Coordinates of C-alpha atoms in Angstrom, one line a residue:
Chain A
M1438 CA -9.8 29.0 -0.5
T1439 CA -7.7 29.0 2.8
T1440 CA -5.9 26.7 4.2
V1441 CA -8.2 26.4 7.2
L1442 CA -11.2 26.4 4.9
L1443 CA -9.3 23.5 2.9
I1444 CA -8.3 21.3 6.1
F1445 CA -11.9 21.8 7.4
G1446 CA -13.5 20.6 4.2
L1447 CA -11.2 18.0 3.7
L1448 CA -12.0 16.4 7.3
L1449 CA -15.8 17.1 7.2
L1450 CA -15.7 14.9 3.5
V1451 CA -13.7 12.0 5.3
L1452 CA -15.8 12.0 8.4
I1453 CA -18.9 11.4 6.1
N1454 CA -17.1 8.6 4.3
V1455 CA -16.3 10.1 1.4
P1456 CA -13.2 7.9 -0.2
I1457 CA -10.4 9.6 0.7
A1458 CA -9.0 9.7 -2.9
V1459 CA -12.2 11.7 -3.8
A1460 CA -11.8 14.1 -1.0
L1461 CA -8.4 15.0 -1.7
G1462 CA -9.5 15.8 -5.2
A1463 CA -13.0 17.6 -4.4
V1464 CA -11.5 20.2 -2.0
A1465 CA -8.9 20.7 -4.4
L1466 CA -11.1 21.3 -7.0
I1467 CA -13.5 23.5 -5.3
G1468 CA -10.6 25.4 -4.1
M1469 CA -8.8 25.9 -7.8
V1470 CA -11.9 27.2 -8.9
M1471 CA -12.7 29.7 -6.0
S1472 CA -9.1 31.1 -6.4
K1473 CA -8.5 30.8 -10.4
G1474 CA -12.2 30.8 -11.9
L1475 CA -13.8 27.7 -13.7
N1476 CA -11.2 27.3 -16.3
S1477 CA -8.9 25.7 -13.8
I1478 CA -11.0 22.3 -14.1
Y1479 CA -9.2 21.7 -17.4
N1480 CA -6.2 21.8 -15.2
A1481 CA -7.3 20.0 -12.5
A1482 CA -7.9 17.2 -15.6
L1483 CA -4.7 17.5 -17.0
T1484 CA -2.7 16.5 -13.8
M1485 CA -5.1 13.9 -12.5
F1486 CA -3.8 12.1 -16.0
D1487 CA -0.4 13.5 -15.4
G1488 CA -0.3 12.5 -11.5
A1489 CA -1.1 8.6 -12.6
T1490 CA 1.7 8.4 -14.9
N1491 CA 4.3 8.7 -12.2
F1492 CA 6.7 6.2 -13.7
P1493 CA 8.5 4.8 -10.7
L1494 CA 5.8 4.4 -9.0
L1495 CA 5.0 0.8 -11.8
A1496 CA 6.6 -1.0 -9.5
I1497 CA 3.8 -1.0 -7.4
P1498 CA 1.5 -3.2 -9.6
L1499 CA 3.9 -6.0 -10.4
F1500 CA 5.3 -6.5 -6.9
I1501 CA 1.8 -6.4 -5.8
L1502 CA 0.9 -9.2 -8.4
A1503 CA 3.9 -11.1 -7.3
G1504 CA 2.9 -11.1 -3.7
A1505 CA -0.3 -12.3 -4.6
L1506 CA 0.9 -15.1 -6.8
M1507 CA 2.7 -16.1 -3.9
N1508 CA 0.3 -15.5 -1.6
T1509 CA -1.4 -18.1 -3.5
T1510 CA 0.5 -20.8 -3.1
S1511 CA 1.7 -22.8 -0.2
I1512 CA 4.8 -20.3 0.7
S1513 CA 3.5 -19.3 4.3
R1514 CA 2.8 -22.7 5.6
R1515 CA 6.3 -23.6 3.6
L1516 CA 8.0 -20.4 5.4
I1517 CA 6.4 -21.4 8.9
N1518 CA 7.9 -25.0 8.9
L1519 CA 11.2 -23.6 8.0
T1520 CA 11.9 -20.9 10.6
S1521 CA 10.3 -23.3 13.1
A1522 CA 13.1 -25.8 12.2
L1523 CA 15.5 -22.7 12.7
I1524 CA 14.2 -21.1 16.0
G1525 CA 11.2 -23.6 17.2
F1526 CA 13.7 -24.9 19.7
V1527 CA 14.0 -21.8 21.9
R1528 CA 11.7 -21.4 25.1
G1529 CA 8.2 -19.0 23.5
G1530 CA 9.4 -20.6 19.8
L1531 CA 6.4 -20.4 18.4
A1532 CA 6.0 -16.2 19.1
M1533 CA 9.5 -16.1 17.5
V1534 CA 8.6 -18.2 14.1
N1535 CA 5.9 -15.4 13.7
V1536 CA 8.4 -12.9 14.0
G1537 CA 10.7 -14.5 11.6
V1538 CA 8.0 -15.2 8.9
S1539 CA 7.0 -11.9 8.3
M1540 CA 10.8 -10.9 8.0
F1541 CA 10.8 -13.5 5.1
F1542 CA 7.5 -12.8 4.3
A1543 CA 8.4 -8.7 3.9
E1544 CA 10.5 -9.7 1.4
I1545 CA 8.1 -11.5 -0.7
S1546 CA 4.4 -9.7 -0.5
G1547 CA 4.0 -6.1 -0.5
S1548 CA 0.2 -6.5 1.3
A1549 CA -0.1 -6.2 4.9
V1550 CA -2.9 -7.4 5.6
A1551 CA -2.6 -10.4 3.1
D1552 CA 0.3 -11.2 4.8
V1553 CA -1.1 -11.3 8.3
A1554 CA -4.2 -13.0 6.9
A1555 CA -2.0 -15.7 5.6
I1556 CA 0.7 -16.0 8.4
G1557 CA -1.7 -15.4 11.3
S1558 CA -4.6 -18.0 9.8
V1559 CA -1.8 -20.5 10.3
L1560 CA 0.2 -19.2 13.3
I1561 CA -2.4 -18.1 15.6
P1562 CA -4.6 -21.1 16.4
A1563 CA -1.4 -22.8 16.7
M1564 CA -0.6 -20.9 19.1
K1565 CA -3.8 -20.7 20.9
K1566 CA -3.5 -24.1 21.3
R1567 CA -0.2 -24.2 23.0
N1568 CA -1.4 -21.7 25.6
Y1569 CA -0.4 -18.7 24.3
T1570 CA -3.3 -16.3 25.5
P1571 CA -5.4 -14.9 22.1
E1572 CA -4.1 -11.4 22.9
L1573 CA -0.3 -12.0 23.0
S1574 CA -1.0 -14.4 19.8
A1575 CA -3.0 -11.4 17.9
A1576 CA -0.3 -8.5 19.3
V1577 CA 2.9 -10.8 18.1
T1578 CA 1.1 -11.3 14.5
S1579 CA 0.1 -7.8 14.0
S1580 CA 3.6 -6.3 15.3
S1581 CA 6.0 -8.5 13.4
A1582 CA 3.8 -8.1 10.3
S1583 CA 4.2 -4.5 10.0
I1584 CA 8.0 -5.3 10.1
A1585 CA 7.0 -6.2 6.6
I1586 CA 6.8 -2.5 5.7
I1587 CA 10.4 -1.2 6.7
I1588 CA 12.1 -4.7 5.1
P1589 CA 12.2 -4.3 1.1
P1590 CA 10.4 -4.0 -0.9
S1591 CA 8.3 -2.1 0.5
I1592 CA 4.9 -0.2 -1.5
A1593 CA 5.3 2.4 1.3
M1594 CA 9.0 3.1 0.2
I1595 CA 8.2 2.9 -3.4
I1596 CA 5.5 5.3 -2.7
Y1597 CA 7.7 7.9 -0.5
G1598 CA 10.4 7.2 -3.2
A1599 CA 8.2 8.3 -6.0
L1600 CA 6.7 11.1 -4.9
S1601 CA 9.8 13.1 -2.8
D1602 CA 12.4 12.2 -6.0
T1603 CA 14.3 10.0 -4.0
S1604 CA 15.9 6.9 -5.0
I1605 CA 13.9 3.7 -4.4
V1606 CA 16.5 1.7 -4.0
Q1607 CA 19.1 3.4 -1.6
L1608 CA 15.4 3.7 0.6
F1609 CA 15.2 -0.7 0.4
V1610 CA 18.8 -0.6 0.8
A1611 CA 18.5 1.9 4.0
G1612 CA 15.5 -0.6 5.4
I1613 CA 18.0 -3.4 5.9
I1614 CA 19.6 -2.4 9.6
P1615 CA 16.0 -0.8 11.2
G1616 CA 14.2 -3.9 9.9
V1617 CA 16.4 -6.8 11.3
L1618 CA 17.3 -4.7 14.6
G1619 CA 13.4 -4.3 14.6
G1620 CA 12.7 -7.9 13.6
F1621 CA 15.4 -9.2 16.2
S1622 CA 14.4 -6.9 18.9
M1623 CA 10.6 -8.0 18.9
M1624 CA 12.0 -11.7 19.2
G1625 CA 13.8 -10.8 22.2
L1626 CA 10.8 -9.4 23.8
C1627 CA 8.8 -12.7 22.8
Y1628 CA 12.0 -14.3 24.8
W1629 CA 10.9 -12.5 27.5
Y1630 CA 7.2 -12.8 27.7
A1631 CA 7.8 -16.8 26.9
V1632 CA 10.1 -16.9 30.4
R1633 CA 7.4 -14.7 32.3
Y1634 CA 4.2 -16.6 31.2
D1635 CA 6.2 -20.2 31.2
L1636 CA 5.2 -20.7 27.6
P1637 CA 6.4 -23.4 25.5
R1638 CA 9.5 -24.7 23.5
E1639 CA 8.4 -26.4 20.0
E1640 CA 10.2 -29.5 18.6
A1641 CA 14.0 -30.0 19.6
F1642 CA 16.6 -28.4 16.9
S1643 CA 17.5 -31.2 14.0
L1644 CA 19.3 -30.6 11.0
S1645 CA 17.4 -33.4 8.9
R1646 CA 13.8 -31.4 9.7
L1647 CA 15.6 -28.1 9.1
W1648 CA 17.4 -29.4 5.7
V1649 CA 14.0 -31.1 4.8
A1650 CA 12.4 -27.5 5.9
F1651 CA 15.0 -25.6 3.6
K1652 CA 14.4 -27.5 0.5
E1653 CA 10.9 -27.2 0.5
A1654 CA 10.9 -23.6 1.2
G1655 CA 14.5 -23.2 -0.9
W1656 CA 12.4 -22.0 -4.0
A1657 CA 10.4 -19.7 -2.5
L1658 CA 13.4 -17.6 -0.7
T1659 CA 15.4 -17.9 -4.3
L1660 CA 13.0 -14.7 -5.1
P1661 CA 13.7 -12.4 -3.0
V1662 CA 17.8 -13.4 -3.5
I1663 CA 17.2 -12.9 -7.4
I1664 CA 15.4 -10.1 -7.0
L1665 CA 17.1 -7.8 -4.2
G1666 CA 20.4 -8.8 -5.8
G1667 CA 19.2 -7.3 -8.9
I1668 CA 18.3 -4.1 -7.6
F1669 CA 21.1 -3.8 -5.0
G1670 CA 23.4 -4.9 -7.5
G1671 CA 22.5 -2.2 -10.1
I1672 CA 21.5 -4.7 -12.9
V1673 CA 18.3 -3.9 -12.9
T1674 CA 16.3 -0.9 -11.7
A1675 CA 13.5 -1.2 -8.6
T1676 CA 10.6 -1.2 -11.6
E1677 CA 12.5 -3.8 -13.6
G1678 CA 13.3 -6.1 -10.4
A1679 CA 9.3 -6.0 -9.6
G1680 CA 8.7 -7.3 -13.5
L1681 CA 11.3 -10.3 -12.8
A1682 CA 9.6 -10.6 -9.4
V1683 CA 6.1 -11.4 -11.3
V1684 CA 8.1 -14.0 -13.8
A1685 CA 9.9 -15.5 -10.8
A1686 CA 6.4 -16.2 -8.8
L1687 CA 4.8 -17.3 -11.9
F1688 CA 7.5 -19.8 -12.6
I1689 CA 8.2 -20.8 -8.9
G1690 CA 4.2 -21.2 -8.2
G1691 CA 3.0 -22.7 -11.5
F1692 CA 6.0 -24.9 -12.6
I1693 CA 8.1 -26.1 -9.3
Y1694 CA 5.2 -25.8 -6.4
R1695 CA 2.7 -26.6 -9.6
E1696 CA 0.3 -24.7 -6.9
I1697 CA -1.1 -21.6 -9.4
N1698 CA -4.0 -22.7 -11.6
W1699 CA -6.2 -19.8 -13.9
K1700 CA -8.5 -19.4 -11.2
H1701 CA -5.5 -17.9 -8.5
L1702 CA -4.0 -16.2 -11.3
R1703 CA -7.4 -14.5 -12.2
K1704 CA -7.7 -13.5 -8.7
A1705 CA -4.3 -12.5 -8.1
M1706 CA -4.7 -10.2 -10.7
V1707 CA -8.0 -9.1 -9.7
E1708 CA -6.4 -8.2 -6.4
G1709 CA -3.2 -6.2 -7.9
V1710 CA -5.3 -4.1 -10.4
T1711 CA -7.2 -3.2 -7.4
Q1712 CA -5.2 -2.7 -4.6
T1713 CA -2.9 -0.4 -7.4
A1714 CA -5.5 1.2 -8.6
V1715 CA -6.7 2.2 -5.2
V1716 CA -3.2 3.5 -4.2
M1717 CA -2.8 5.4 -7.5
L1718 CA -6.2 7.1 -7.6
L1719 CA -4.8 8.7 -4.5
V1720 CA -1.7 9.7 -5.9
A1721 CA -3.6 11.3 -9.2
T1722 CA -5.9 13.3 -7.1
S1723 CA -2.9 14.6 -4.1
A1724 CA -1.7 15.6 -7.3
V1725 CA -4.6 18.1 -7.9
L1726 CA -4.2 18.9 -4.6
G1727 CA -0.6 19.5 -4.6
L1728 CA -0.7 21.9 -7.4
H1729 CA -3.4 23.8 -5.9
L1730 CA -1.3 24.0 -2.1
T1731 CA 1.6 24.7 -4.5
E1732 CA -0.1 27.4 -5.9
M1733 CA -1.1 29.0 -2.8
Q1734 CA 2.4 28.0 -1.2
V1735 CA 1.4 26.0 1.7
P1736 CA 4.2 23.7 1.8
Q1737 CA 6.0 27.1 1.9
Q1738 CA 4.2 28.4 4.7
F1739 CA 4.3 25.4 6.5
A1740 CA 8.0 25.4 6.4
S1741 CA 8.2 28.7 7.7
W1742 CA 5.4 28.2 10.6
M1743 CA 7.7 25.2 11.7
M1744 CA 10.7 27.1 12.1
S1745 CA 9.1 29.8 14.0
F1746 CA 8.9 27.1 16.5
T1747 CA 12.7 26.3 16.1
S1748 CA 14.9 25.5 13.7
N1749 CA 16.6 23.1 15.3
K1750 CA 16.5 19.9 13.3
Y1751 CA 16.2 17.4 15.8
M1752 CA 13.4 19.4 17.3
V1753 CA 11.8 19.5 13.8
L1754 CA 12.3 15.8 13.5
A1755 CA 10.6 15.5 17.2
L1756 CA 7.7 17.8 16.0
L1757 CA 7.1 15.6 12.5
N1758 CA 7.3 12.7 14.3
V1759 CA 4.6 13.4 16.6
M1760 CA 2.3 14.8 13.7
L1761 CA 3.1 12.0 11.6
F1762 CA 2.1 9.4 14.5
V1763 CA -1.2 10.9 15.0
V1764 CA -1.4 11.2 11.1
G1765 CA -1.1 7.7 11.0
M1766 CA -3.7 6.6 13.6
F1767 CA -6.4 8.1 11.5
L1768 CA -5.1 7.3 8.0
H1769 CA -4.0 4.2 6.1
G1770 CA -0.7 4.2 5.2
A1771 CA -0.5 5.0 1.7
A1772 CA -3.2 7.9 2.2
A1773 CA -0.8 9.3 5.2
I1774 CA 2.5 9.3 2.6
I1775 CA 0.7 10.6 -0.2
L1776 CA -1.1 13.4 1.7
I1777 CA 2.3 14.3 4.2
V1778 CA 5.3 14.2 1.7
P1779 CA 4.5 16.8 -0.8
I1780 CA 3.7 19.2 2.3
V1781 CA 6.9 18.5 4.5
M1782 CA 9.3 18.1 2.0
P1783 CA 10.2 21.8 1.4
L1784 CA 10.9 21.6 5.5
V1785 CA 12.6 18.2 5.2
H1786 CA 15.3 19.6 2.7
Q1787 CA 15.6 23.2 4.1
I1788 CA 16.5 21.9 7.5
G1789 CA 18.9 20.1 6.2
I1790 CA 17.6 16.3 6.6
N1791 CA 18.7 13.5 4.5
P1792 CA 15.4 12.8 2.5
I1793 CA 16.7 8.6 2.8
Q1794 CA 16.6 8.9 6.5
F1795 CA 13.0 11.2 5.9
G1796 CA 11.8 8.0 4.2
L1797 CA 12.3 5.7 7.1
I1798 CA 11.2 7.7 9.5
M1799 CA 7.7 8.0 7.5
T1800 CA 7.8 4.2 6.4
L1801 CA 7.9 3.6 10.6
N1802 CA 5.4 6.1 11.4
I1803 CA 3.2 3.8 9.0
A1804 CA 4.4 0.7 10.5
I1805 CA 3.3 2.3 14.2
G1806 CA 0.3 3.8 12.6
Q1807 CA -0.9 0.3 11.7
Q1808 CA -1.3 -0.9 15.3
T1809 CA -2.5 2.0 16.7
P1810 CA -6.6 2.4 16.7
P1811 CA -9.0 3.5 15.5
V1812 CA -7.4 2.8 11.7
A1813 CA -5.3 -0.3 12.1
S1814 CA -5.8 -2.4 9.2
V1815 CA -3.4 -5.0 10.6
L1816 CA -4.2 -5.2 14.1
V1817 CA -7.8 -5.6 13.0
T1818 CA -6.9 -8.5 10.9
S1819 CA -4.8 -10.5 13.8
C1820 CA -7.8 -9.9 16.1
S1821 CA -10.4 -10.9 13.7
I1822 CA -8.1 -14.0 13.2
A1823 CA -7.5 -14.7 17.2
K1824 CA -11.4 -13.6 17.9
T1825 CA -10.0 -11.1 20.4
D1826 CA -11.3 -7.3 21.7
I1827 CA -9.1 -4.8 19.8
W1828 CA -8.2 -2.8 22.8
E1829 CA -7.9 -5.5 25.0
T1830 CA -4.9 -6.8 22.5
T1831 CA -3.6 -3.1 22.3
K1832 CA -2.6 -3.4 25.8
V1833 CA -0.4 -6.7 25.4
N1834 CA 0.6 -5.0 21.9
I1835 CA 2.2 -1.8 23.8
P1836 CA 5.6 -3.3 24.4
F1837 CA 6.0 -4.1 20.8
I1838 CA 4.7 -1.0 19.7
L1839 CA 7.5 0.6 21.8
V1840 CA 10.1 -1.5 20.1
L1841 CA 8.9 0.0 16.8
V1842 CA 9.1 3.6 18.6
S1843 CA 12.4 2.6 19.7
V1844 CA 13.6 1.5 16.1
L1845 CA 11.9 5.2 15.1
L1846 CA 13.7 6.9 17.6
L1847 CA 17.1 5.3 16.6
V1848 CA 16.7 6.2 12.7
T1849 CA 15.7 9.6 13.8
Y1850 CA 18.6 10.7 16.6
F1851 CA 21.4 8.5 14.8
P1852 CA 21.3 8.6 11.1
P1853 CA 24.0 5.9 10.6
V1854 CA 21.5 3.1 11.4
S1855 CA 19.9 3.8 8.2
L1856 CA 22.4 5.6 6.1
T1857 CA 25.3 3.2 6.8
L1858 CA 24.6 0.7 4.2
V1859 CA 23.6 3.4 1.8
N1860 CA 26.9 5.1 2.3
L1861 CA 28.6 1.9 1.8
F1862 CA 27.0 1.1 -1.3
Y1863 CA 26.4 4.4 -3.0
G1864 CA 28.6 6.9 -1.0
Chain B
M1373 CA -31.5 -6.3 -12.5
V1374 CA -28.9 -3.7 -10.9
T1375 CA -27.2 -6.8 -9.3
R1376 CA -27.1 -8.2 -13.0
L1377 CA -26.0 -5.0 -14.7
K1378 CA -23.0 -4.5 -11.5
K1379 CA -21.6 -7.7 -12.0
W1380 CA -21.3 -7.6 -16.1
L1381 CA -19.6 -4.3 -15.6
E1382 CA -17.3 -5.9 -12.8
R1383 CA -16.9 -8.3 -15.6
I1384 CA -15.7 -6.2 -18.3
L1385 CA -13.4 -4.0 -15.9
E1386 CA -11.8 -7.4 -14.7
F1387 CA -11.4 -8.2 -18.4
I1388 CA -9.5 -4.4 -19.1
S1389 CA -7.7 -3.7 -16.4
I1390 CA -6.3 -7.5 -16.3
T1391 CA -4.9 -7.2 -19.8
L1392 CA -3.6 -3.7 -19.2
L1393 CA -1.6 -5.1 -16.0
I1394 CA -0.4 -8.4 -18.2
S1395 CA 1.1 -5.9 -20.6
L1396 CA 2.3 -3.8 -18.4
A1397 CA 4.4 -6.8 -17.1
V1398 CA 5.3 -7.8 -20.3
I1399 CA 6.6 -4.6 -21.3
V1400 CA 8.6 -4.1 -17.9
V1401 CA 10.3 -7.8 -18.4
L1402 CA 10.8 -7.1 -22.5
A1403 CA 12.3 -4.0 -21.9
V1404 CA 14.9 -5.7 -19.2
V1405 CA 15.3 -8.4 -22.4
F1406 CA 16.0 -5.8 -24.6
R1407 CA 18.5 -3.8 -22.4
F1408 CA 20.7 -6.3 -21.9
L1409 CA 20.7 -7.0 -26.0
G1410 CA 22.3 -3.8 -26.1
Q1411 CA 18.8 -2.4 -27.8
S1412 CA 16.7 -0.1 -25.2
L1413 CA 13.3 0.5 -26.2
I1414 CA 12.6 4.2 -26.6
W1415 CA 9.0 3.8 -26.1
Y1416 CA 9.1 2.1 -22.9
D1417 CA 8.9 4.4 -20.7
E1418 CA 6.4 6.9 -22.3
V1419 CA 4.0 3.5 -23.0
A1420 CA 4.5 1.8 -19.4
S1421 CA 3.3 5.2 -17.8
V1422 CA 0.1 5.7 -20.1
L1423 CA -0.6 1.9 -19.6
L1424 CA -0.3 2.8 -15.7
A1425 CA -2.7 5.6 -15.8
W1426 CA -5.2 3.4 -17.8
L1427 CA -4.7 1.0 -14.9
T1428 CA -5.5 3.6 -12.4
Y1429 CA -8.5 4.7 -14.1
Y1430 CA -10.2 1.3 -15.3
G1431 CA -9.0 -0.1 -12.0
S1432 CA -10.3 2.4 -9.9
A1433 CA -14.0 2.0 -11.7
L1434 CA -13.7 -1.9 -10.7
A1435 CA -12.5 -1.0 -7.1
V1436 CA -15.8 0.9 -6.7
C1437 CA -17.9 -2.0 -7.6
H1438 CA -16.6 -3.9 -4.0
R1439 CA -16.5 -0.1 -2.3
G1440 CA -12.8 -1.1 -2.1
H1441 CA -11.2 2.7 -2.2
L1442 CA -10.0 4.1 1.2
G1443 CA -11.8 5.8 3.7
F1444 CA -12.7 6.8 7.4
P1445 CA -15.9 4.6 7.9
G1446 CA -15.6 4.9 12.0
L1447 CA -17.7 8.1 12.7
F1448 CA -19.8 7.5 9.5
L1449 CA -20.9 3.8 10.8
S1450 CA -21.3 5.6 14.6
L1451 CA -23.9 8.4 13.3
P1452 CA -27.6 7.8 14.1
K1453 CA -29.4 6.1 11.6
P1454 CA -31.3 9.0 10.3
L1455 CA -28.2 11.3 9.9
R1456 CA -26.4 8.4 8.4
G1457 CA -28.7 8.2 5.5
V1458 CA -28.0 12.0 5.1
A1459 CA -24.4 11.5 5.4
F1460 CA -24.6 8.9 3.0
I1461 CA -26.5 10.9 0.4
I1462 CA -24.0 13.7 0.5
A1463 CA -21.0 11.7 0.1
E1464 CA -22.6 9.7 -2.9
V1465 CA -23.3 13.6 -4.3
V1466 CA -19.5 14.6 -3.5
V1467 CA -18.2 11.1 -5.3
I1468 CA -20.6 11.3 -8.3
G1469 CA -20.3 15.6 -8.6
F1470 CA -16.6 15.2 -8.6
F1471 CA -16.3 13.1 -11.1
A1472 CA -18.4 14.3 -13.4
V1473 CA -16.4 17.6 -13.6
V1474 CA -13.6 15.7 -14.4
G1475 CA -15.3 13.8 -17.0
Y1476 CA -16.2 17.0 -18.4
A1477 CA -13.1 18.6 -18.4
G1478 CA -11.4 15.5 -19.6
W1479 CA -13.6 15.3 -22.6
Y1480 CA -13.2 18.9 -23.5
L1481 CA -9.4 18.6 -23.5
L1482 CA -9.6 15.9 -26.0
G1483 CA -10.8 18.5 -28.4
I1484 CA -7.7 20.8 -28.0
F1485 CA -5.2 17.8 -28.1
G1486 CA -5.7 17.7 -32.1
E1487 CA -2.8 16.0 -33.9
E1488 CA -0.6 15.9 -30.9
T1489 CA 1.1 12.9 -30.7
L1490 CA 3.0 10.9 -27.6
V1491 CA 6.8 11.7 -28.0
S1492 CA 8.3 8.2 -28.8
L1493 CA 5.1 7.1 -30.9
D1494 CA 4.2 9.5 -33.4
W1495 CA 1.5 7.4 -34.5
V1496 CA -0.5 7.7 -30.9
H1497 CA -2.4 10.5 -30.5
L1498 CA -2.6 12.5 -27.1
S1499 CA -6.4 12.4 -27.5
F1500 CA -6.1 8.4 -27.6
T1501 CA -4.2 8.2 -24.8
Q1502 CA -5.9 11.1 -22.5
S1503 CA -9.5 9.3 -23.2
V1504 CA -9.0 7.4 -20.1
I1505 CA -9.9 10.5 -18.2
P1506 CA -13.9 11.1 -19.4
I1507 CA -14.1 7.2 -20.1
G1508 CA -12.7 6.6 -16.8
A1509 CA -15.2 9.3 -15.0
V1510 CA -17.8 7.7 -16.5
L1511 CA -17.1 4.4 -15.4
F1512 CA -16.1 5.4 -12.3
I1513 CA -19.9 7.2 -11.8
L1514 CA -21.3 3.8 -13.5
A1515 CA -20.0 1.6 -10.9
E1516 CA -21.0 4.3 -8.0
A1517 CA -24.6 3.9 -9.0
L1518 CA -24.7 0.2 -9.4
S1519 CA -23.2 -0.6 -6.2
M1520 CA -25.3 2.1 -4.7
P1521 CA -28.0 0.1 -3.4
E1522 CA -25.8 -2.4 -1.5
A1523 CA -24.1 0.5 -0.3
W1524 CA -26.7 1.9 1.2
R1525 CA -28.3 -1.2 2.6
K1526 CA -24.9 -1.9 4.5
S1527 CA -24.2 1.4 5.9
M1528 CA -27.6 1.3 7.0
A1529 CA -27.0 -1.9 9.1
G1530 CA -23.6 -0.9 10.1
I1531 CA -21.8 -3.2 8.4
D1532 CA -18.1 -2.2 7.4
F1533 CA -17.2 -2.9 4.1
E1534 CA -13.2 -3.3 5.3
K1535 CA -14.2 -4.9 7.8
E1536 CA -15.9 -7.3 5.3
A1537 CA -12.9 -7.1 3.2
I1538 CA -10.6 -8.3 5.9
D1539 CA -12.6 -10.9 7.2
Q1540 CA -12.6 -12.5 3.2
A1541 CA -9.0 -12.2 2.9
I1542 CA -8.8 -14.2 6.1
E1543 CA -11.3 -16.7 4.5
E1544 CA -9.1 -16.8 1.5
A1545 CA -6.1 -17.5 4.1
S1546 CA -7.4 -20.3 5.8
Q1547 CA -9.0 -22.2 2.7
S1548 CA -5.1 -22.2 0.9

């Protein structure tokens, strides 16, 4: 099957609502049978098994489970109280609290929709009560939740790392500066909105209140410290860190906060297995497509095609960013990474782009994709909570998206932003 | 009848998937502990990878019960009703057809593996570990068939499964 037919078939199946994972597998299977004969179905079945045994991806179910366990406790309320005590006294403080909590939460849970539901259901009604417009409340919640996927631990980075043979730990380290930069820029934007629309301050700063909030949230904060400390310190791998995250979440939720019961546990585990399976089936079927594309030398053809336009590294990066942006608008994050990585990696290597830097570029594009309709699960979740129209919210959200775009451009054209810490620790 | 069967299938798949997830978590934690004790578990990588593959397929069938796999329902739901009905049927045929082929191929391969075993555990046969492909395919088809009536009803009513899942996440978050 030619590449054009393959893309056309894939588009057609996805548009009639065939699950993306099945659509990938089906077009690959048809393509393989047409080019290599009926016997290639056995190869496809073997690849579907091998594709699902990608060892680094083991971290996904464990991080999702740890996050789901923490989400069943009152962690969001504790983190909101702490961040509110820290920065609530500034004008527009509640919006900044929203951004700050997302940055904390990023280190605890792996699912952006679950995070935005947990944070948004508390903060959006509170913001509306304090005269923030529903659109601004939804926009702040939505954009700041997307910071979650560039601050470790990040499911998107785990998928990218596993599929591109890049160190997941180094990707995590690379995400720290861009994540913090994005978060603080969004807080600055919130302040600008607050001054412009005369939005209120929350309670005055009080050390005693901060101490009480810190004591309440302290255990929850030890989770990222222990896990990321272990991973960054080279004591455990990302997968082992994820395993420890589950133990720590069980300990904190079950024994310290005493908020996890069997019902919570079962729900968290069901959520963990289904979310994992959804991503892993995509990985497995895309392995079949990858096999077919490699046999047809599509990644190499794609590299030559792109190089025929320009061999300038920065121009290629610009073209890749446009492509990733468009794909991110129409596909969910995991699906976009799984589909794109095998096709573009030969080009990335050929043109001399650092794969860690490209991982950040990819993840940031996914973050932007979560904010750009028609497929924008995080934005849809915040709009549902705020009861606002997606397009009206998008108008208000544009400056926040521009912050994400600015961080993306910095990471793309100023590699030290993502690579300084990596070189410092692993250079 | 279909609803009850679907509920039963869901419960069985939940039990299997949760058992696999717990086993995975226990094995990973054990591996860390043993490594610190200076006695690394040689079978850890291989067994954990197989468990991940099993979790993928049993969990996938479970996700089908809620029609939870990622898709792009936007255009489909905006089609006129008769056309949407045709698209729905084609999509179901594609899904079931794909897993029927994969299931058959996976089942055929089990016979070929013969006495081959895992590298680190020579008493675990590959035909056992790889059995998840045909079994997973059958379970996927079963879950697809049992969830079809509800999916048809919702598709014809223009209800988006993804939107429903988001609403549920919001409801659960506001309750906790």
